[in-house]
Amino acid sequence: MSIEYRPPTARAPLKPLDQALAELLAHALPLAGTQAVSTFDADGRVLAQDLVASLDVPAHDNSSMDGYALRCADWVDDTTVLQVNQRIPAGTVGYPLAPGSAARIFTGAPIPPGANAVVMQEFCTAVTAGEGTPATVRIQSAPHPGQWIRRRGEDIASGDVVLRQGTRLTPAALGLAASIGFGTLRVAPPVRVALFSTGDELVMPGEVLPDDMKPGAIYNSNRFFLRALLVRLGCTVTDLGIVPDRLDATMAALESASRQHDLILTSGGVSVGEEDHIKPAVQALGELNLWQIAIKPGKPFAYGKLGAAHFIGLPGNPVSSLVTFLVLVRPFILKLQGAAVLAPESIALSAHFDWARADKRREFLRARQNAAGGLDLFGNQSSGVLTSAVWGDGLIDNPAGKTIAHGDVVRFIPFSSLLS
Ligand code: AMP
Ligand code: MG
């Protein structure tokens, strides 16, 4: 066999992240169909309908305190005594308030017709008590019209669009949907994801004890955070485990995963080494549309299609895998679900560190907010150091070629908005 000499070819410039993301999102056509789920189970899902209120919330003017409902005009001074001839707990309705009287009322109970204020019980003294109800009460503080009354419709008016299609549901949004009577919600279908890791060095924690690790072996960490991230995004995950570093095995895994899945997500094996088989396997079975992006960490990112399934190859280094997931895969999956907001806004914060090592690529640095309102940087920014992503509470989005001096304002994306 002759060894052919190939002159080095000029490397194509890496694709800027914004361009790569735009191209990636152009491929992410929202999945067809919708699913009805119990409001209890809809956290994190993307709403596939507008929710329109068919009632006012609150449905009637009601008391925001335990106390006495009265007419302000009946109050003269702090010796004023009013008759108490009705008691209105929450869940019941009173009757029109006679002039010169007050109604014993509890939080959430409807204000009786005629009353225009509530005085909290701390400022009232029962003068003579009947059977569990004071027959008269002294009102010791001046009532003001509207005081301690929650107005009908002050939260939601009937006809309001309370939540729009494309909203990613949060716990508070579930409560809001429930407050207008929705016990079931129509949401986007779950994205069916096949996940596998490549790497002959990988072993599973729980299967091999640290003391029994062969030289060169490492634990598979990517599998754990990728699976958790996918679940948080409302995906159903088929975990195909670890695939060996062989072209035939890689092709077989991709081939079978391409059936019944919307997305195949892999980690590792996507660079240019002889042990990296993802790229040739995807090219042999389908098409590779995107490969290598100008970000650090995470350059060897790949996107392609295998039949109807999308393919995304993440780098093997754990931090590269995590960052590319958050910056590229997360918006991709949200778009498949028809989400209106795909990527979180970054916030402007002051750097409390110096960063002299400008990179040619746009860089995502692991940092955390400090008590002084600035950002501290994790000391080791290597793409293999997963500790940085646990110590940190977000990513600094640092433009290509930019150094950072103490006090500079930088863009920061909190993990709280990326990991949910
Ligand atoms: P690769 O992209 O396959 O060249 O892998 C790059 C680096 O990431 C190597 O040091 C691998 O051992 C490591 N790596 C690959 N996959 C994983 C994984 N699933 N968990 C932890 N480290 C990994
Ligand atoms: Mg590898």
Tab-separated table of C-alpha atoms and ligand atoms in Angstrom:
chain	number	residue	atom	x	y	z
A	1	MET	CA	0.000	0.000	0.000
A	2	SER	CA	1.506	3.323	-0.984
A	3	ILE	CA	1.225	6.241	1.337
A	4	GLU	CA	0.050	9.181	-0.594
A	5	TYR	CA	1.335	12.621	0.330
A	6	ARG	CA	-1.423	15.172	0.583
A	7	PRO	CA	-0.419	18.816	0.777
A	8	PRO	CA	-2.110	20.625	3.634
A	9	THR	CA	-5.312	22.261	2.462
A	10	ALA	CA	-6.213	25.761	3.512
A	11	ARG	CA	-8.640	25.563	6.451
A	12	ALA	CA	-12.005	27.152	5.879
A	13	PRO	CA	-12.627	29.926	8.437
A	14	LEU	CA	-14.765	28.790	11.360
A	15	LYS	CA	-18.384	29.859	11.213
A	16	PRO	CA	-19.317	32.690	13.611
A	17	LEU	CA	-21.758	31.577	16.299
A	18	ASP	CA	-24.585	33.929	15.295
A	19	GLN	CA	-24.472	32.649	11.733
A	20	ALA	CA	-24.285	29.019	12.835
A	21	LEU	CA	-27.223	29.512	15.213
A	22	ALA	CA	-29.307	31.191	12.506
A	23	GLU	CA	-28.602	28.310	10.105
A	24	LEU	CA	-29.346	25.756	12.797
A	25	LEU	CA	-32.655	27.394	13.691
A	26	ALA	CA	-33.636	27.583	10.031
A	27	HIS	CA	-33.575	23.767	10.045
A	28	ALA	CA	-35.679	23.513	13.225
A	29	LEU	CA	-39.207	23.491	11.855
A	30	PRO	CA	-41.716	23.102	14.710
A	31	LEU	CA	-42.942	19.530	15.127
A	32	ALA	CA	-46.420	18.758	13.838
A	33	GLY	CA	-49.321	18.135	16.216
A	34	THR	CA	-50.086	19.018	19.819
A	35	GLN	CA	-50.674	17.099	23.019
A	36	ALA	CA	-53.209	17.625	25.819
A	37	VAL	CA	-51.620	17.286	29.262
A	38	SER	CA	-52.878	17.849	32.768
A	39	THR	CA	-51.933	21.322	34.004
A	40	PHE	CA	-50.194	19.467	36.848
A	41	ASP	CA	-47.762	17.925	34.340
A	42	ALA	CA	-47.170	20.898	32.044
A	43	ASP	CA	-44.217	22.551	33.789
A	44	GLY	CA	-41.521	23.345	31.209
A	45	ARG	CA	-43.724	22.492	28.232
A	46	VAL	CA	-44.479	24.945	25.430
A	47	LEU	CA	-48.072	26.125	25.170
A	48	ALA	CA	-49.701	25.290	21.816
A	49	GLN	CA	-52.813	27.476	22.353
A	50	ASP	CA	-53.677	30.981	23.524
A	51	LEU	CA	-55.335	30.839	26.942
A	52	VAL	CA	-58.268	33.250	26.994
A	53	ALA	CA	-59.997	34.065	30.291
A	54	SER	CA	-63.734	33.407	30.380
A	55	LEU	CA	-64.122	35.030	33.805
A	56	ASP	CA	-62.766	37.910	35.855
A	57	VAL	CA	-60.131	37.157	38.471
A	58	PRO	CA	-61.027	37.869	41.197
A	59	ALA	CA	-64.601	37.156	40.220
A	60	HIS	CA	-65.950	39.712	42.726
A	61	ASP	CA	-64.701	42.530	44.944
A	62	ASN	CA	-63.391	40.761	48.034
A	63	SER	CA	-61.695	41.444	51.310
A	64	SER	CA	-57.914	41.192	51.561
A	65	MET	CA	-58.071	41.126	55.382
A	66	ASP	CA	-59.961	39.539	58.241
A	67	GLY	CA	-61.996	42.427	59.712
A	68	TYR	CA	-65.239	44.371	59.228
A	69	ALA	CA	-66.787	45.630	56.003
A	70	LEU	CA	-68.602	48.936	56.368
A	71	ARG	CA	-69.701	52.183	54.737
A	72	CYS	CA	-67.112	54.911	55.228
A	73	ALA	CA	-69.921	57.470	55.670
A	74	ASP	CA	-71.022	55.668	58.860
A	75	TRP	CA	-67.742	56.330	60.585
A	76	VAL	CA	-67.549	59.475	62.736
A	77	ASP	CA	-64.556	59.032	65.025
A	78	ASP	CA	-62.718	56.277	66.881
A	79	THR	CA	-65.620	55.780	69.230
A	80	THR	CA	-67.971	54.827	66.384
A	81	VAL	CA	-69.921	51.660	67.181
A	82	LEU	CA	-71.708	49.728	64.413
A	83	GLN	CA	-74.119	46.825	64.526
A	84	VAL	CA	-72.831	43.533	63.209
A	85	ASN	CA	-75.642	41.568	61.660
A	86	GLN	CA	-73.897	39.294	59.201
A	87	ARG	CA	-70.800	37.111	59.039
A	88	ILE	CA	-69.145	36.401	55.649
A	89	PRO	CA	-66.423	33.731	55.579
A	90	ALA	CA	-64.586	33.000	52.285
A	91	GLY	CA	-66.707	30.839	49.991
A	92	THR	CA	-69.997	32.425	51.084
A	93	VAL	CA	-71.899	35.520	49.913
A	94	GLY	CA	-73.344	38.206	52.198
A	95	TYR	CA	-76.406	40.394	51.695
A	96	PRO	CA	-76.750	44.177	51.274
A	97	LEU	CA	-75.286	46.089	54.184
A	98	ALA	CA	-77.854	48.104	56.142
A	99	PRO	CA	-76.761	51.717	56.884
A	100	GLY	CA	-75.127	51.992	60.295
A	101	SER	CA	-73.997	48.373	60.296
A	102	ALA	CA	-70.843	46.412	59.599
A	103	ALA	CA	-70.289	42.839	58.355
A	104	ARG	CA	-67.792	40.531	59.986
A	105	ILE	CA	-65.700	39.484	56.981
A	106	PHE	CA	-62.750	37.189	56.282
A	107	THR	CA	-59.967	37.233	53.689
A	108	GLY	CA	-61.247	36.309	50.229
A	109	ALA	CA	-64.933	36.752	51.068
A	110	PRO	CA	-67.037	38.928	48.699
A	111	ILE	CA	-67.682	42.480	49.843
A	112	PRO	CA	-71.427	42.834	50.560
A	113	PRO	CA	-73.333	45.359	48.427
A	114	GLY	CA	-73.254	48.785	50.071
A	115	ALA	CA	-69.908	48.357	51.840
A	116	ASN	CA	-67.012	50.384	50.468
A	117	ALA	CA	-64.146	49.604	52.858
A	118	VAL	CA	-62.774	46.963	55.206
A	119	VAL	CA	-61.166	47.763	58.531
A	120	MET	CA	-58.759	45.076	59.674
A	121	GLN	CA	-59.713	43.336	62.896
A	122	GLU	CA	-56.634	44.674	64.694
A	123	PHE	CA	-58.336	48.128	64.660
A	124	CYS	CA	-61.755	46.901	65.806
A	125	THR	CA	-63.090	45.880	69.202
A	126	ALA	CA	-66.169	43.739	69.680
A	127	VAL	CA	-68.339	45.610	72.157
A	128	THR	CA	-71.128	43.148	72.809
A	129	ALA	CA	-70.818	39.588	71.572
A	130	GLY	CA	-73.711	37.471	70.328
A	131	GLU	CA	-73.457	33.776	69.453
A	132	GLY	CA	-69.960	33.715	68.053
A	133	THR	CA	-70.592	37.042	66.340
A	134	PRO	CA	-70.097	40.356	68.096
A	135	ALA	CA	-73.389	42.116	67.953
A	136	THR	CA	-71.680	45.505	67.911
A	137	VAL	CA	-68.161	46.571	67.091
A	138	ARG	CA	-66.150	49.714	67.762
A	139	ILE	CA	-64.132	50.865	64.762
A	140	GLN	CA	-60.993	52.600	65.978
A	141	SER	CA	-59.387	53.686	62.743
A	142	ALA	CA	-60.724	55.869	59.953
A	143	PRO	CA	-61.774	53.803	56.911
A	144	HIS	CA	-60.943	55.047	53.434
A	145	PRO	CA	-63.020	54.106	50.399
A	146	GLY	CA	-61.597	50.969	48.773
A	147	GLN	CA	-59.423	50.120	51.763
A	148	TRP	CA	-58.507	46.388	51.939
A	149	ILE	CA	-60.737	45.606	48.986
A	150	ARG	CA	-59.378	43.550	46.074
A	151	ARG	CA	-61.296	44.665	43.013
A	152	ARG	CA	-63.119	42.333	40.666
A	153	GLY	CA	-60.935	41.697	37.579
A	154	GLU	CA	-57.869	43.438	39.031
A	155	ASP	CA	-55.714	40.410	38.102
A	156	ILE	CA	-57.442	39.224	34.926
A	157	ALA	CA	-60.423	40.553	32.973
A	158	SER	CA	-62.713	38.173	31.099
A	159	GLY	CA	-61.564	38.066	27.465
A	160	ASP	CA	-57.895	38.704	28.279
A	161	VAL	CA	-55.316	36.501	26.568
A	162	VAL	CA	-53.601	35.379	29.741
A	163	LEU	CA	-50.877	33.207	28.205
A	164	ARG	CA	-49.918	33.104	24.541
A	165	GLN	CA	-49.138	30.159	22.314
A	166	GLY	CA	-45.364	29.639	22.355
A	167	THR	CA	-45.011	30.452	26.072
A	168	ARG	CA	-42.754	28.093	27.962
A	169	LEU	CA	-44.748	27.175	31.061
A	170	THR	CA	-43.308	27.961	34.485
A	171	PRO	CA	-44.796	26.955	37.843
A	172	ALA	CA	-46.347	30.437	38.178
A	173	ALA	CA	-47.829	30.154	34.667
A	174	LEU	CA	-49.444	26.836	35.637
A	175	GLY	CA	-51.072	28.595	38.581
A	176	LEU	CA	-52.260	31.417	36.343
A	177	ALA	CA	-53.755	28.946	33.837
A	178	ALA	CA	-55.483	27.167	36.716
A	179	SER	CA	-56.859	30.488	38.027
A	180	ILE	CA	-58.947	30.833	34.852
A	181	GLY	CA	-60.142	27.241	34.937
A	182	PHE	CA	-57.707	25.292	32.776
A	183	GLY	CA	-57.185	21.795	34.208
A	184	THR	CA	-55.737	20.570	30.900
A	185	LEU	CA	-53.408	22.392	28.541
A	186	ARG	CA	-52.607	21.876	24.897
A	187	VAL	CA	-48.813	21.813	24.530
A	188	ALA	CA	-46.249	21.033	21.836
A	189	PRO	CA	-45.435	17.335	21.468
A	190	PRO	CA	-42.296	16.162	23.268
A	191	VAL	CA	-39.142	16.085	21.153
A	192	ARG	CA	-38.053	12.456	20.842
A	193	VAL	CA	-34.299	12.420	21.307
A	194	ALA	CA	-31.854	9.533	20.894
A	195	LEU	CA	-28.734	10.179	22.963
A	196	PHE	CA	-25.389	8.417	22.863
A	197	SER	CA	-21.811	9.011	23.922
A	198	THR	CA	-18.792	7.893	21.910
A	199	GLY	CA	-15.419	6.978	23.373
A	200	ASP	CA	-13.646	3.711	24.091
A	201	GLU	CA	-12.222	5.287	27.236
A	202	LEU	CA	-15.661	5.775	28.787
A	203	VAL	CA	-16.987	3.651	31.626
A	204	MET	CA	-20.120	4.066	33.664
A	205	PRO	CA	-20.104	5.167	37.289
A	206	GLY	CA	-21.832	2.518	39.322
A	207	GLU	CA	-20.552	-0.212	37.003
A	208	VAL	CA	-16.821	0.207	37.640
A	209	LEU	CA	-15.429	1.317	40.996
A	210	PRO	CA	-12.783	4.069	41.022
A	211	ASP	CA	-10.169	1.570	42.288
A	212	ASP	CA	-10.926	-0.817	39.431
A	213	MET	CA	-10.547	1.731	36.634
A	214	LYS	CA	-8.167	0.562	33.908
A	215	PRO	CA	-5.412	3.032	32.989
A	216	GLY	CA	-6.799	5.559	30.533
A	217	ALA	CA	-10.426	4.948	31.440
A	218	ILE	CA	-12.655	7.843	32.510
A	219	TYR	CA	-16.210	8.031	33.744
A	220	ASN	CA	-18.887	9.117	31.312
A	221	SER	CA	-20.057	12.431	32.715
A	222	ASN	CA	-21.644	13.966	29.599
A	223	ARG	CA	-24.337	11.320	29.530
A	224	PHE	CA	-25.640	12.496	32.893
A	225	PHE	CA	-25.948	16.205	32.272
A	226	LEU	CA	-27.130	15.847	28.678
A	227	ARG	CA	-29.916	13.524	29.706
A	228	ALA	CA	-30.959	15.815	32.563
A	229	LEU	CA	-30.921	18.877	30.297
A	230	LEU	CA	-33.051	17.108	27.697
A	231	VAL	CA	-35.591	16.005	30.295
A	232	ARG	CA	-35.839	19.559	31.634
A	233	LEU	CA	-36.656	20.730	28.120
A	234	GLY	CA	-39.593	18.343	27.915
A	235	CYS	CA	-37.901	15.777	25.624
A	236	THR	CA	-38.426	12.042	25.772
A	237	VAL	CA	-34.984	10.501	25.773
A	238	THR	CA	-33.868	7.161	24.385
A	239	ASP	CA	-30.487	6.663	25.995
A	240	LEU	CA	-28.370	4.433	23.753
A	241	GLY	CA	-25.407	4.441	26.120
A	242	ILE	CA	-21.806	4.327	24.921
A	243	VAL	CA	-20.913	3.563	21.314
A	244	PRO	CA	-17.380	2.294	20.565
A	245	ASP	CA	-14.921	4.336	18.481
A	246	ARG	CA	-15.451	2.368	15.262
A	247	LEU	CA	-17.002	3.556	12.030
A	248	ASP	CA	-19.273	0.515	11.678
A	249	ALA	CA	-20.556	0.774	15.248
A	250	THR	CA	-21.097	4.525	14.884
A	251	MET	CA	-22.994	4.048	11.631
A	252	ALA	CA	-25.131	1.284	13.095
A	253	ALA	CA	-26.045	3.415	16.108
A	254	LEU	CA	-26.896	6.445	13.977
A	255	GLU	CA	-28.865	4.358	11.535
A	256	SER	CA	-31.099	2.782	14.159
A	257	ALA	CA	-31.467	6.053	16.085
A	258	SER	CA	-32.644	7.876	12.969
A	259	ARG	CA	-35.864	5.898	13.087
A	260	GLN	CA	-38.570	7.045	15.522
A	261	HIS	CA	-36.609	10.068	16.729
A	262	ASP	CA	-36.780	13.752	15.961
A	263	LEU	CA	-33.194	14.399	17.049
A	264	ILE	CA	-30.070	12.311	17.487
A	265	LEU	CA	-27.676	13.897	19.961
A	266	THR	CA	-24.156	12.543	20.380
A	267	SER	CA	-21.119	13.586	22.375
A	268	GLY	CA	-17.484	13.058	21.387
A	269	GLY	CA	-15.877	11.716	18.253
A	270	VAL	CA	-16.722	14.731	16.151
A	271	SER	CA	-13.223	16.179	15.675
A	272	VAL	CA	-10.726	15.218	12.980
A	273	GLY	CA	-8.707	12.476	14.695
A	274	GLU	CA	-8.567	8.919	13.405
A	275	GLU	CA	-10.735	7.857	16.322
A	276	ASP	CA	-13.428	10.368	15.441
A	277	HIS	CA	-16.050	8.618	13.339
A	278	ILE	CA	-19.122	10.770	13.737
A	279	LYS	CA	-18.474	13.093	10.799
A	280	PRO	CA	-17.756	10.388	8.162
A	281	ALA	CA	-20.627	8.272	9.495
A	282	VAL	CA	-23.121	11.123	9.164
A	283	GLN	CA	-21.808	11.971	5.712
A	284	ALA	CA	-22.155	8.337	4.626
A	285	LEU	CA	-25.720	7.988	5.932
A	286	GLY	CA	-27.174	11.445	5.407
A	287	GLU	CA	-25.933	15.000	5.133
A	288	LEU	CA	-23.718	17.188	7.262
A	289	ASN	CA	-24.831	20.813	7.038
A	290	LEU	CA	-22.748	22.478	9.692
A	291	TRP	CA	-19.399	21.623	11.213
A	292	GLN	CA	-17.051	23.584	13.428
A	293	ILE	CA	-17.996	26.898	14.954
A	294	ALA	CA	-15.911	29.827	16.141
A	295	ILE	CA	-16.664	29.397	19.838
A	296	LYS	CA	-14.568	28.395	22.809
A	297	PRO	CA	-15.148	25.939	24.284
A	298	GLY	CA	-17.033	23.906	21.701
A	299	LYS	CA	-15.456	24.311	18.272
A	300	PRO	CA	-16.177	20.788	16.953
A	301	PHE	CA	-19.976	21.117	16.834
A	302	ALA	CA	-21.849	19.395	13.993
A	303	TYR	CA	-25.368	19.499	12.584
A	304	GLY	CA	-26.840	17.294	9.875
A	305	LYS	CA	-29.843	15.257	8.807
A	306	LEU	CA	-30.284	11.491	8.807
A	307	GLY	CA	-33.484	10.889	6.907
A	308	ALA	CA	-36.202	12.825	8.733
A	309	ALA	CA	-34.170	13.013	11.953
A	310	HIS	CA	-31.992	15.948	12.907
A	311	PHE	CA	-28.472	15.123	13.977
A	312	ILE	CA	-26.385	17.170	16.393
A	313	GLY	CA	-22.872	16.128	17.379
A	314	LEU	CA	-21.437	17.772	20.475
A	315	PRO	CA	-17.765	17.796	21.394
A	316	GLY	CA	-16.549	15.241	23.946
A	317	ASN	CA	-14.927	17.591	26.425
A	318	PRO	CA	-17.529	18.021	29.149
A	319	VAL	CA	-17.554	21.827	29.334
A	320	SER	CA	-17.600	22.053	25.525
A	321	SER	CA	-20.501	19.646	25.470
A	322	LEU	CA	-22.390	21.601	28.125
A	323	VAL	CA	-21.782	25.040	26.614
A	324	THR	CA	-22.713	24.008	23.079
A	325	PHE	CA	-25.848	22.377	24.421
A	326	LEU	CA	-26.894	25.554	26.226
A	327	VAL	CA	-25.995	27.949	23.454
A	328	LEU	CA	-27.062	25.920	20.396
A	329	VAL	CA	-29.082	22.796	21.237
A	330	ARG	CA	-31.393	24.429	23.773
A	331	PRO	CA	-32.741	27.060	21.337
A	332	PHE	CA	-32.949	24.369	18.652
A	333	ILE	CA	-35.138	22.133	20.842
A	334	LEU	CA	-37.279	25.067	21.969
A	335	LYS	CA	-37.862	26.043	18.332
A	336	LEU	CA	-38.933	22.453	17.507
A	337	GLN	CA	-41.594	22.964	20.182
A	338	GLY	CA	-42.691	26.302	18.741
A	339	ALA	CA	-41.375	28.377	21.650
A	340	ALA	CA	-41.541	32.134	21.165
A	341	VAL	CA	-38.393	32.912	23.161
A	342	LEU	CA	-35.418	30.764	22.222
A	343	ALA	CA	-32.405	32.224	23.981
A	344	PRO	CA	-32.153	34.206	27.209
A	345	GLU	CA	-31.013	37.817	27.234
A	346	SER	CA	-27.612	38.424	28.716
A	347	ILE	CA	-27.225	41.017	31.454
A	348	ALA	CA	-24.521	43.674	31.822
A	349	LEU	CA	-22.256	43.188	34.847
A	350	SER	CA	-18.895	44.441	35.922
A	351	ALA	CA	-15.901	42.081	35.738
A	352	HIS	CA	-14.050	41.786	39.041
A	353	PHE	CA	-11.074	40.095	37.381
A	354	ASP	CA	-8.622	40.533	34.537
A	355	TRP	CA	-8.655	38.345	31.461
A	356	ALA	CA	-5.640	39.005	29.273
A	357	ARG	CA	-5.980	35.937	27.038
A	358	ALA	CA	-8.140	37.168	24.180
A	359	ASP	CA	-9.088	34.335	21.851
A	360	LYS	CA	-9.814	34.401	18.132
A	361	ARG	CA	-13.109	32.696	18.937
A	362	ARG	CA	-16.085	34.053	20.871
A	363	GLU	CA	-15.636	32.668	24.344
A	364	PHE	CA	-18.028	31.525	27.069
A	365	LEU	CA	-16.290	31.888	30.430
A	366	ARG	CA	-17.587	30.285	33.589
A	367	ALA	CA	-18.119	32.950	36.240
A	368	ARG	CA	-20.290	33.765	39.197
A	369	GLN	CA	-21.906	36.829	40.671
A	370	ASN	CA	-20.390	38.098	43.882
A	371	ALA	CA	-21.930	39.984	46.783
A	372	ALA	CA	-20.520	43.259	45.449
A	373	GLY	CA	-22.663	42.938	42.306
A	374	GLY	CA	-19.759	42.003	40.047
A	375	LEU	CA	-18.454	38.806	38.495
A	376	ASP	CA	-15.673	36.508	39.666
A	377	LEU	CA	-14.032	34.175	37.177
A	378	PHE	CA	-13.306	30.507	37.807
A	379	GLY	CA	-9.530	30.059	37.774
A	380	ASN	CA	-9.304	27.111	35.366
A	381	GLN	CA	-11.223	27.661	32.127
A	382	SER	CA	-10.111	24.391	30.511
A	383	SER	CA	-12.847	22.629	28.540
A	384	GLY	CA	-12.296	19.483	30.586
A	385	VAL	CA	-12.850	21.119	33.976
A	386	LEU	CA	-16.499	20.536	34.791
A	387	THR	CA	-16.007	21.989	38.281
A	388	SER	CA	-16.058	25.425	36.605
A	389	ALA	CA	-19.672	24.905	35.557
A	390	VAL	CA	-20.770	23.954	39.062
A	391	TRP	CA	-18.787	26.673	40.833
A	392	GLY	CA	-20.042	29.205	38.296
A	393	ASP	CA	-23.610	30.430	38.107
A	394	GLY	CA	-23.456	31.509	34.492
A	395	LEU	CA	-21.450	32.229	31.374
A	396	ILE	CA	-19.721	35.413	30.315
A	397	ASP	CA	-20.299	35.849	26.580
A	398	ASN	CA	-16.990	37.407	25.545
A	399	PRO	CA	-16.605	38.583	21.936
A	400	ALA	CA	-13.728	37.246	19.820
A	401	GLY	CA	-10.419	39.012	20.344
A	402	LYS	CA	-11.467	40.856	23.494
A	403	THR	CA	-9.449	41.124	26.674
A	404	ILE	CA	-11.211	42.030	29.911
A	405	ALA	CA	-9.868	44.427	32.516
A	406	HIS	CA	-11.114	44.684	36.096
A	407	GLY	CA	-14.173	46.982	36.050
A	408	ASP	CA	-15.095	46.377	32.388
A	409	VAL	CA	-18.769	45.725	31.732
A	410	VAL	CA	-19.326	42.261	30.241
A	411	ARG	CA	-22.354	40.289	29.070
A	412	PHE	CA	-23.413	37.533	31.492
A	413	ILE	CA	-25.983	34.774	30.942
A	414	PRO	CA	-27.112	33.271	34.268
A	415	PHE	CA	-27.444	29.485	34.370
A	416	SER	CA	-30.813	30.022	36.024
A	417	SER	CA	-32.162	31.125	32.647
A	418	LEU	CA	-30.209	28.537	30.646
A	419	LEU	CA	-30.772	25.409	32.680
A	420	SER	CA	-34.523	25.649	33.020
B	1	AMP	P1	-13.491	13.607	21.742
B	1	AMP	O1	-14.375	14.738	21.356
B	1	AMP	O2	-14.122	12.291	21.532
B	1	AMP	O3	-12.167	13.739	21.038
B	1	AMP	O4	-13.220	13.750	23.279
B	1	AMP	C1	-12.586	14.895	23.806
B	1	AMP	C2	-12.274	14.703	25.262
B	1	AMP	O5	-13.486	14.589	25.975
B	1	AMP	C3	-11.469	13.467	25.589
B	1	AMP	O6	-10.582	13.785	26.639
B	1	AMP	C4	-12.513	12.489	26.034
B	1	AMP	O7	-12.008	11.501	26.900
B	1	AMP	C5	-13.488	13.386	26.751
B	1	AMP	N1	-14.856	12.846	26.702
B	1	AMP	C6	-15.478	12.392	25.605
B	1	AMP	N2	-16.709	11.936	25.904
B	1	AMP	C7	-16.854	12.108	27.221
B	1	AMP	C8	-17.918	11.835	28.136
B	1	AMP	N3	-19.055	11.288	27.717
B	1	AMP	N4	-17.718	12.121	29.447
B	1	AMP	C9	-16.576	12.661	29.867
B	1	AMP	N5	-15.553	12.972	29.052
B	1	AMP	C10	-15.686	12.682	27.752
B	2	MG	MG	-13.482	10.395	21.548
